[in-house]
Coordinates of C-alpha atoms in Angstrom, one line a residue:
X1 CA 0.3 0.1 -0.2
X2 CA 3.1 2.3 1.3
X3 CA 4.5 1.5 -2.5
X4 CA 1.5 2.4 -4.8
X5 CA 1.6 5.5 -2.8
X6 CA 5.1 6.4 -3.2
X7 CA 5.0 5.4 -6.6
X8 CA 1.2 7.9 -6.9
X9 CA 2.5 11.1 -5.5
X10 CA 5.7 10.4 -7.7
X11 CA 4.0 10.1 -11.2
X12 CA 2.1 13.4 -9.5
X13 CA 5.1 15.2 -9.5
X14 CA 6.5 14.7 -13.3
X15 CA 3.6 15.3 -14.6
X16 CA 2.8 18.9 -13.4
X17 CA 6.3 19.2 -14.4
X18 CA 5.7 18.1 -17.6
X19 CA 3.0 21.1 -17.7
X20 CA 4.6 23.4 -16.9
X21 CA 7.3 23.3 -18.8
X22 CA 4.3 22.3 -21.5
X23 CA 3.1 25.9 -20.3
X24 CA 6.4 27.8 -20.8
X25 CA 7.3 26.6 -24.0
X26 CA 3.9 28.1 -25.5
X27 CA 3.6 31.2 -24.4
X28 CA 7.6 31.4 -25.4
X29 CA 6.7 30.3 -29.3
X30 CA 3.8 32.2 -29.1
X31 CA 3.2 33.7 -32.1
X32 CA 3.2 38.0 -32.7
X33 CA -0.5 38.4 -33.4
X34 CA -1.0 41.7 -35.7
X35 CA -2.6 45.1 -34.5
X36 CA -5.6 46.5 -36.1
X37 CA -4.8 49.2 -37.8
X38 CA -5.8 53.0 -36.6
X39 CA -5.9 51.7 -33.3
X40 CA -9.2 50.9 -32.8
X41 CA -8.0 47.4 -31.1
X42 CA -10.4 46.9 -28.2
X43 CA -6.6 46.8 -26.0
X44 CA -9.7 45.7 -22.8
X45 CA -6.9 43.6 -21.5
X46 CA -9.6 41.0 -20.6
X47 CA -6.3 38.1 -20.1
X48 CA -7.2 36.0 -17.8
X49 CA -3.9 36.1 -16.7
X50 CA -4.7 34.2 -12.6
X51 CA -2.3 32.4 -12.2
X52 CA -3.9 29.8 -10.8
X53 CA -1.6 26.6 -12.5
X54 CA -0.8 23.1 -11.2
X55 CA 2.1 23.8 -8.0
X56 CA 1.0 27.2 -6.1
X57 CA 2.1 29.2 -8.8
X58 CA -0.1 31.9 -9.1
X59 CA 1.0 33.4 -12.2
X60 CA 4.0 35.0 -12.7
X61 CA 3.9 38.6 -13.7
X62 CA 1.0 39.7 -11.2
X63 CA -1.3 39.0 -14.2
X64 CA -3.7 41.1 -13.2
X65 CA -4.4 42.5 -16.2
X66 CA -2.6 45.5 -15.1
X67 CA -1.8 48.9 -17.2
X68 CA -3.9 47.2 -19.4
X69 CA -4.4 50.0 -22.1
X70 CA -1.3 49.8 -23.3
X71 CA -1.5 45.9 -25.0
X72 CA 1.1 44.8 -24.5
X73 CA 1.6 44.6 -20.3
X74 CA -1.3 43.0 -20.0
X75 CA -0.6 40.1 -22.0
X76 CA 1.9 39.5 -18.5
X77 CA -0.7 37.7 -17.3
X78 CA -0.2 34.4 -20.0
X79 CA 2.7 34.5 -18.1
X80 CA 0.2 32.7 -15.6
X81 CA -0.2 29.7 -17.3
X82 CA -3.3 30.4 -19.8
X83 CA -2.5 30.8 -23.7
X84 CA -4.3 33.3 -25.5
X85 CA -7.7 35.3 -24.3
X86 CA -5.8 38.8 -24.6
X87 CA -7.6 39.9 -27.7
X88 CA -6.7 43.9 -26.8
X89 CA -2.6 43.3 -29.6
X90 CA -4.1 42.7 -32.9
X91 CA -6.2 47.1 -32.3
X92 CA -2.8 48.8 -32.1
X93 CA 0.0 49.4 -35.8
X94 CA 3.5 47.2 -35.1
X95 CA 5.4 50.3 -34.6
X96 CA 2.5 52.1 -32.2
X97 CA 3.7 48.7 -29.9
X98 CA 7.3 49.3 -29.8
X99 CA 6.6 53.2 -28.8
X100 CA 4.8 52.2 -26.3
X101 CA 7.1 49.5 -25.1
X102 CA 9.3 52.2 -24.7
X103 CA 7.2 55.1 -23.4
X104 CA 6.8 52.4 -20.7
X105 CA 10.6 51.0 -20.2
X106 CA 11.7 54.6 -20.0
X107 CA 8.5 55.4 -17.4
X108 CA 9.2 52.1 -15.4
X109 CA 12.9 53.2 -15.5
X110 CA 12.7 57.1 -14.2
X111 CA 10.7 55.5 -11.7
X112 CA 12.8 53.2 -10.6
X113 CA 16.1 55.4 -10.1
X114 CA 15.5 57.4 -7.3
X115 CA 13.5 54.3 -6.0
X116 CA 10.2 55.1 -3.8
X117 CA 9.2 58.7 -3.5
X118 CA 11.8 60.2 -0.3
X119 CA 11.3 64.4 0.2
X120 CA 15.2 64.7 1.0
X121 CA 16.1 63.3 -2.5
X122 CA 13.6 67.0 -3.2
X123 CA 14.8 69.0 0.2
X124 CA 18.9 68.3 -1.6
X125 CA 18.1 68.8 -4.2
X126 CA 18.2 65.2 -6.2
X127 CA 14.7 65.6 -6.7
X128 CA 15.6 68.8 -9.1
X129 CA 14.7 69.1 -12.4
X130 CA 16.4 70.8 -15.2
X131 CA 14.1 73.7 -16.1
X132 CA 13.5 74.6 -19.4
X133 CA 15.3 76.5 -22.0
X134 CA 13.9 79.2 -23.8
X135 CA 13.6 79.6 -27.2
X136 CA 15.6 82.4 -28.4
X137 CA 13.7 82.7 -31.4
X138 CA 13.0 86.3 -31.3
X139 CA 8.2 87.6 -30.8
X140 CA 6.2 86.7 -33.9
X141 CA 3.5 89.8 -34.6
X142 CA -0.5 88.9 -36.1
X143 CA 1.0 87.7 -39.6
X144 CA 3.7 85.4 -38.5
X145 CA 6.7 87.4 -39.8
X146 CA 9.4 87.6 -36.9
X147 CA 10.6 90.6 -35.1
X148 CA 13.2 92.3 -34.6
X149 CA 15.5 91.4 -31.6
X150 CA 15.5 94.6 -29.7
X151 CA 19.3 94.8 -27.9
X152 CA 19.4 97.4 -25.1
X153 CA 22.0 99.2 -24.6
X154 CA 24.5 99.1 -21.9
X155 CA 24.9 102.2 -19.5
X156 CA 27.1 104.4 -19.8
X157 CA 29.3 105.3 -16.9
X158 CA 28.7 108.9 -15.9
X159 CA 32.6 110.3 -13.4
X160 CA 30.7 113.1 -11.3
X161 CA 33.3 115.2 -11.2
X162 CA 31.4 117.3 -8.2
X163 CA 29.9 116.4 -5.6
X164 CA 26.2 117.3 -5.7
X165 CA 26.2 116.3 -2.1
X166 CA 25.4 120.4 0.1
X167 CA 28.9 121.6 1.7
X168 CA 29.3 120.8 5.4
X169 CA 28.0 122.5 7.9
X170 CA 30.5 125.3 9.0
X171 CA 30.5 124.6 13.3
X172 CA 31.5 128.2 14.9
X173 CA 30.1 131.2 15.9
X174 CA 27.7 132.2 13.2
X175 CA 29.1 136.4 13.9
X176 CA 32.8 135.1 14.1
X177 CA 32.4 133.1 10.4
X178 CA 30.4 136.4 7.9
X179 CA 32.5 138.4 9.8
X180 CA 35.8 137.1 10.4
X181 CA 36.3 137.9 14.6
X182 CA 35.3 135.8 17.4
X183 CA 32.7 137.5 20.0
X184 CA 36.1 136.1 22.6
X185 CA 38.1 139.0 21.2
X186 CA 35.7 142.0 21.7
X187 CA 35.9 141.1 25.2
X188 CA 34.4 144.3 26.4
X189 CA 33.6 145.1 23.1
X190 CA 30.2 143.1 23.8
X191 CA 29.4 145.6 25.1
X192 CA 28.7 147.7 22.1
X193 CA 25.2 145.9 21.7
X194 CA 23.8 147.6 24.0
X195 CA 20.3 149.8 22.8
X196 CA 20.9 153.2 21.8
X197 CA 19.2 155.0 25.4
X198 CA 21.7 152.8 26.6
X199 CA 24.4 154.2 24.8
X200 CA 23.4 158.2 24.8
X201 CA 22.8 158.3 28.8
X202 CA 25.6 156.4 30.2
X203 CA 29.0 158.1 31.7
X204 CA 32.1 158.8 29.6
X205 CA 33.6 157.4 31.4
X206 CA 32.3 153.3 31.5
X207 CA 32.9 151.8 29.2
X208 CA 29.2 152.0 27.2
X209 CA 29.4 155.9 26.9
X210 CA 33.2 155.3 25.4
X211 CA 32.1 152.9 22.3
X212 CA 29.0 155.1 22.6
X213 CA 32.2 157.9 21.8
X214 CA 33.1 156.1 19.5
X215 CA 29.9 155.7 16.9
X216 CA 29.8 159.8 16.9
X217 CA 33.1 159.8 16.1
X218 CA 32.1 157.1 12.7
X219 CA 28.9 158.9 12.8
X220 CA 31.2 162.3 12.3
X221 CA 33.7 161.4 9.8
X222 CA 30.6 159.6 7.5
X223 CA 30.1 163.3 5.3
X224 CA 33.8 163.2 5.0
X225 CA 33.6 160.0 3.3
X226 CA 30.7 160.5 1.7
X227 CA 32.4 163.7 -0.1
X228 CA 35.3 161.7 -0.5
X229 CA 33.5 159.1 -2.8
X230 CA 31.8 161.9 -4.5
X231 CA 35.3 163.0 -5.6
X232 CA 36.5 160.2 -6.5
X233 CA 33.6 159.5 -9.1
X234 CA 34.3 163.0 -10.7
X235 CA 38.1 162.0 -10.8
X236 CA 37.4 158.8 -12.9
X237 CA 35.1 160.8 -15.4
X238 CA 38.0 163.1 -16.4
X239 CA 40.0 161.5 -18.9
X240 CA 44.0 161.9 -18.0
X241 CA 45.9 164.8 -19.6
X242 CA 48.5 163.2 -21.7
X243 CA 51.2 166.1 -20.5
X244 CA 51.9 168.6 -17.8
X245 CA 50.0 172.1 -17.1
X246 CA 53.7 173.7 -18.0
X247 CA 54.1 171.9 -21.2
X248 CA 50.6 173.2 -22.0
X249 CA 51.1 176.4 -21.1
X250 CA 54.3 176.4 -22.6
X251 CA 53.0 175.6 -26.1
X252 CA 49.7 177.9 -25.9
X253 CA 52.0 180.7 -25.4
X254 CA 54.1 180.1 -28.7
X255 CA 50.5 180.6 -30.1
X256 CA 49.4 183.4 -29.0
X257 CA 52.7 184.5 -30.1
X258 CA 51.2 183.4 -33.3
X259 CA 48.3 185.5 -33.8
X260 CA 50.2 188.3 -32.1
X261 CA 52.4 188.6 -34.7
X262 CA 49.8 187.4 -37.8
X263 CA 47.3 190.0 -36.7
X264 CA 49.4 192.6 -36.9
X265 CA 50.3 191.8 -39.7
X266 CA 46.3 191.9 -41.1
X267 CA 46.3 194.9 -40.1
X268 CA 49.6 196.9 -42.0
X269 CA 48.7 195.0 -44.8
X270 CA 44.4 196.8 -44.4
X271 CA 46.2 199.9 -43.8
X272 CA 48.4 200.1 -47.3
X273 CA 45.4 198.9 -49.5
X274 CA 43.4 201.4 -48.0
X275 CA 46.0 204.2 -48.9
X276 CA 46.1 202.5 -52.2
X277 CA 43.1 203.7 -52.9
X278 CA 40.8 200.4 -50.9
X279 CA 41.4 198.6 -54.8
X280 CA 44.7 197.1 -55.4
X281 CA 44.7 193.8 -56.2
X282 CA 47.7 192.6 -55.5
X283 CA 47.5 193.8 -51.2
X284 CA 44.0 192.3 -51.8
X285 CA 46.0 189.0 -52.1
X286 CA 48.3 188.6 -49.3
X287 CA 46.0 190.5 -47.2
X288 CA 43.5 188.0 -48.0
X289 CA 47.4 185.0 -47.2
X290 CA 47.3 186.9 -43.8
X291 CA 44.2 186.4 -43.0
X292 CA 44.3 182.6 -42.9
X293 CA 46.8 182.3 -40.7
X294 CA 45.9 184.4 -38.1
X295 CA 43.0 182.3 -38.0
X296 CA 45.5 179.0 -38.2
X297 CA 47.4 181.1 -35.4
X298 CA 43.7 182.0 -32.5
X299 CA 42.3 177.6 -33.4
X300 CA 45.7 176.7 -32.2
X301 CA 45.3 178.7 -29.0
X302 CA 42.4 177.7 -28.5
X303 CA 42.9 174.1 -28.9
X304 CA 46.1 174.7 -27.0
X305 CA 44.1 176.8 -24.0
X306 CA 41.4 174.2 -24.2
X307 CA 44.0 170.9 -23.1
X308 CA 45.0 173.4 -20.2
X309 CA 41.5 174.3 -18.7
X310 CA 41.3 170.0 -18.8
X311 CA 44.8 169.7 -17.6
X312 CA 44.5 171.5 -14.3
X313 CA 41.3 171.1 -14.2
X314 CA 42.3 166.6 -13.5
X315 CA 45.2 168.2 -11.0
X316 CA 42.8 169.9 -9.4
X317 CA 39.8 167.0 -9.0
X318 CA 43.4 164.7 -8.4
X319 CA 44.6 167.1 -5.5
X320 CA 41.5 167.2 -4.0
X321 CA 40.6 163.3 -3.2
X322 CA 44.7 163.8 -2.3
X323 CA 43.6 165.9 0.7
X324 CA 40.3 164.1 1.7
X325 CA 41.6 160.8 1.7
X326 CA 44.5 161.8 3.8
X327 CA 41.6 163.6 6.3
X328 CA 40.5 159.8 5.4
X329 CA 42.8 158.8 6.9
X330 CA 43.3 161.0 10.2
X331 CA 39.9 160.5 10.2
X332 CA 40.4 156.0 10.7
X333 CA 43.0 157.3 13.1
X334 CA 41.1 158.7 15.8
X335 CA 38.3 156.2 15.6
X336 CA 40.5 153.6 16.1
X337 CA 42.5 155.4 18.8
X338 CA 38.3 155.8 20.9
X339 CA 38.0 152.7 20.3
X340 CA 40.8 151.6 21.9
X341 CA 39.7 153.1 24.9
X342 CA 36.6 151.5 25.3
X343 CA 38.6 148.5 24.4
X344 CA 40.2 146.0 27.3
X345 CA 42.2 143.8 23.9
X346 CA 43.6 144.4 20.8
X347 CA 42.1 146.1 18.6
X348 CA 42.6 145.2 14.9
X349 CA 40.1 145.7 11.3
X350 CA 38.2 142.6 12.4
X351 CA 37.3 143.9 15.4
X352 CA 36.8 146.8 14.5
X353 CA 34.4 146.2 12.0
X354 CA 32.5 143.5 13.8
X355 CA 31.4 146.0 16.8
X356 CA 30.5 148.9 13.3
X357 CA 28.0 146.1 13.1
X358 CA 26.7 145.6 16.6
X359 CA 26.2 149.5 16.1
X360 CA 24.8 149.9 13.3
X361 CA 27.3 151.2 11.1

């Protein structure tokens, strides 16, 4: 009994092995099926692919008809032991099936490179894809013509020779910046800030009184300065003489002598003409020449006299201006002495100018 059971078991094993081999050979040796034109094949992927073959083989390759739209993948169900239930292979051209195979391979290879989806790949940069290259072609118009490219001109570098920033504000006393003297240099002369009433009522020997005396001295010299300015303006309007007055007077005296000589000659010829009865062509001709010489000498003498007068006027104006300049210089000295009498520090031109500004002079 044991021998019979063992023999049956061996026979069953051999049969199962033969059936499996026959199924594999049938799958490999199956001829290619023609695809239908224009993609009208069903492509439903209805192959059984259950993989219920004997020996526990549950269908190699899954065989569940997944990706049934691509007929090539649906045929994987035949590996489970069934032969030709997939009718979708007839619905596509051979060329399209090759393209589908290449696309599926590329998709499988692309998904199989990285294995599982991982956030680490994205944040580490492995999952980044290259940006699509932009076309270098220019834009086109509505009629299909390509617009010419416009190249931006490089911006020119402008060299600023002078800074446009405002000047740095000067530090220190504003009055010192304007007048050139610091209030500390004035010392006691800062009392010039006193009011006009205080200056008028102050004691003559007090500081304010002495400053008031200085103010009165300056005011007394104002008419003198005004006269000097007027004389200078008048002198500027005069034309300087080319010669001195003595030189002009010497030529003038010679011209006057010629006038006298020509006048005597005219008088003499007139007497001769009268003695000749009033008509003598020769005397009349000489008389006419003598009168012309007299007129020329008189005109020359008059011009020299005008020149002398202009030279004298210019010299007198110059002398008057010089006299006024001397008086103004004396006035300046008097004013400086009055200011020094009121000061307790050395008085400079800048200090005096500042005191005049404080006094409104």
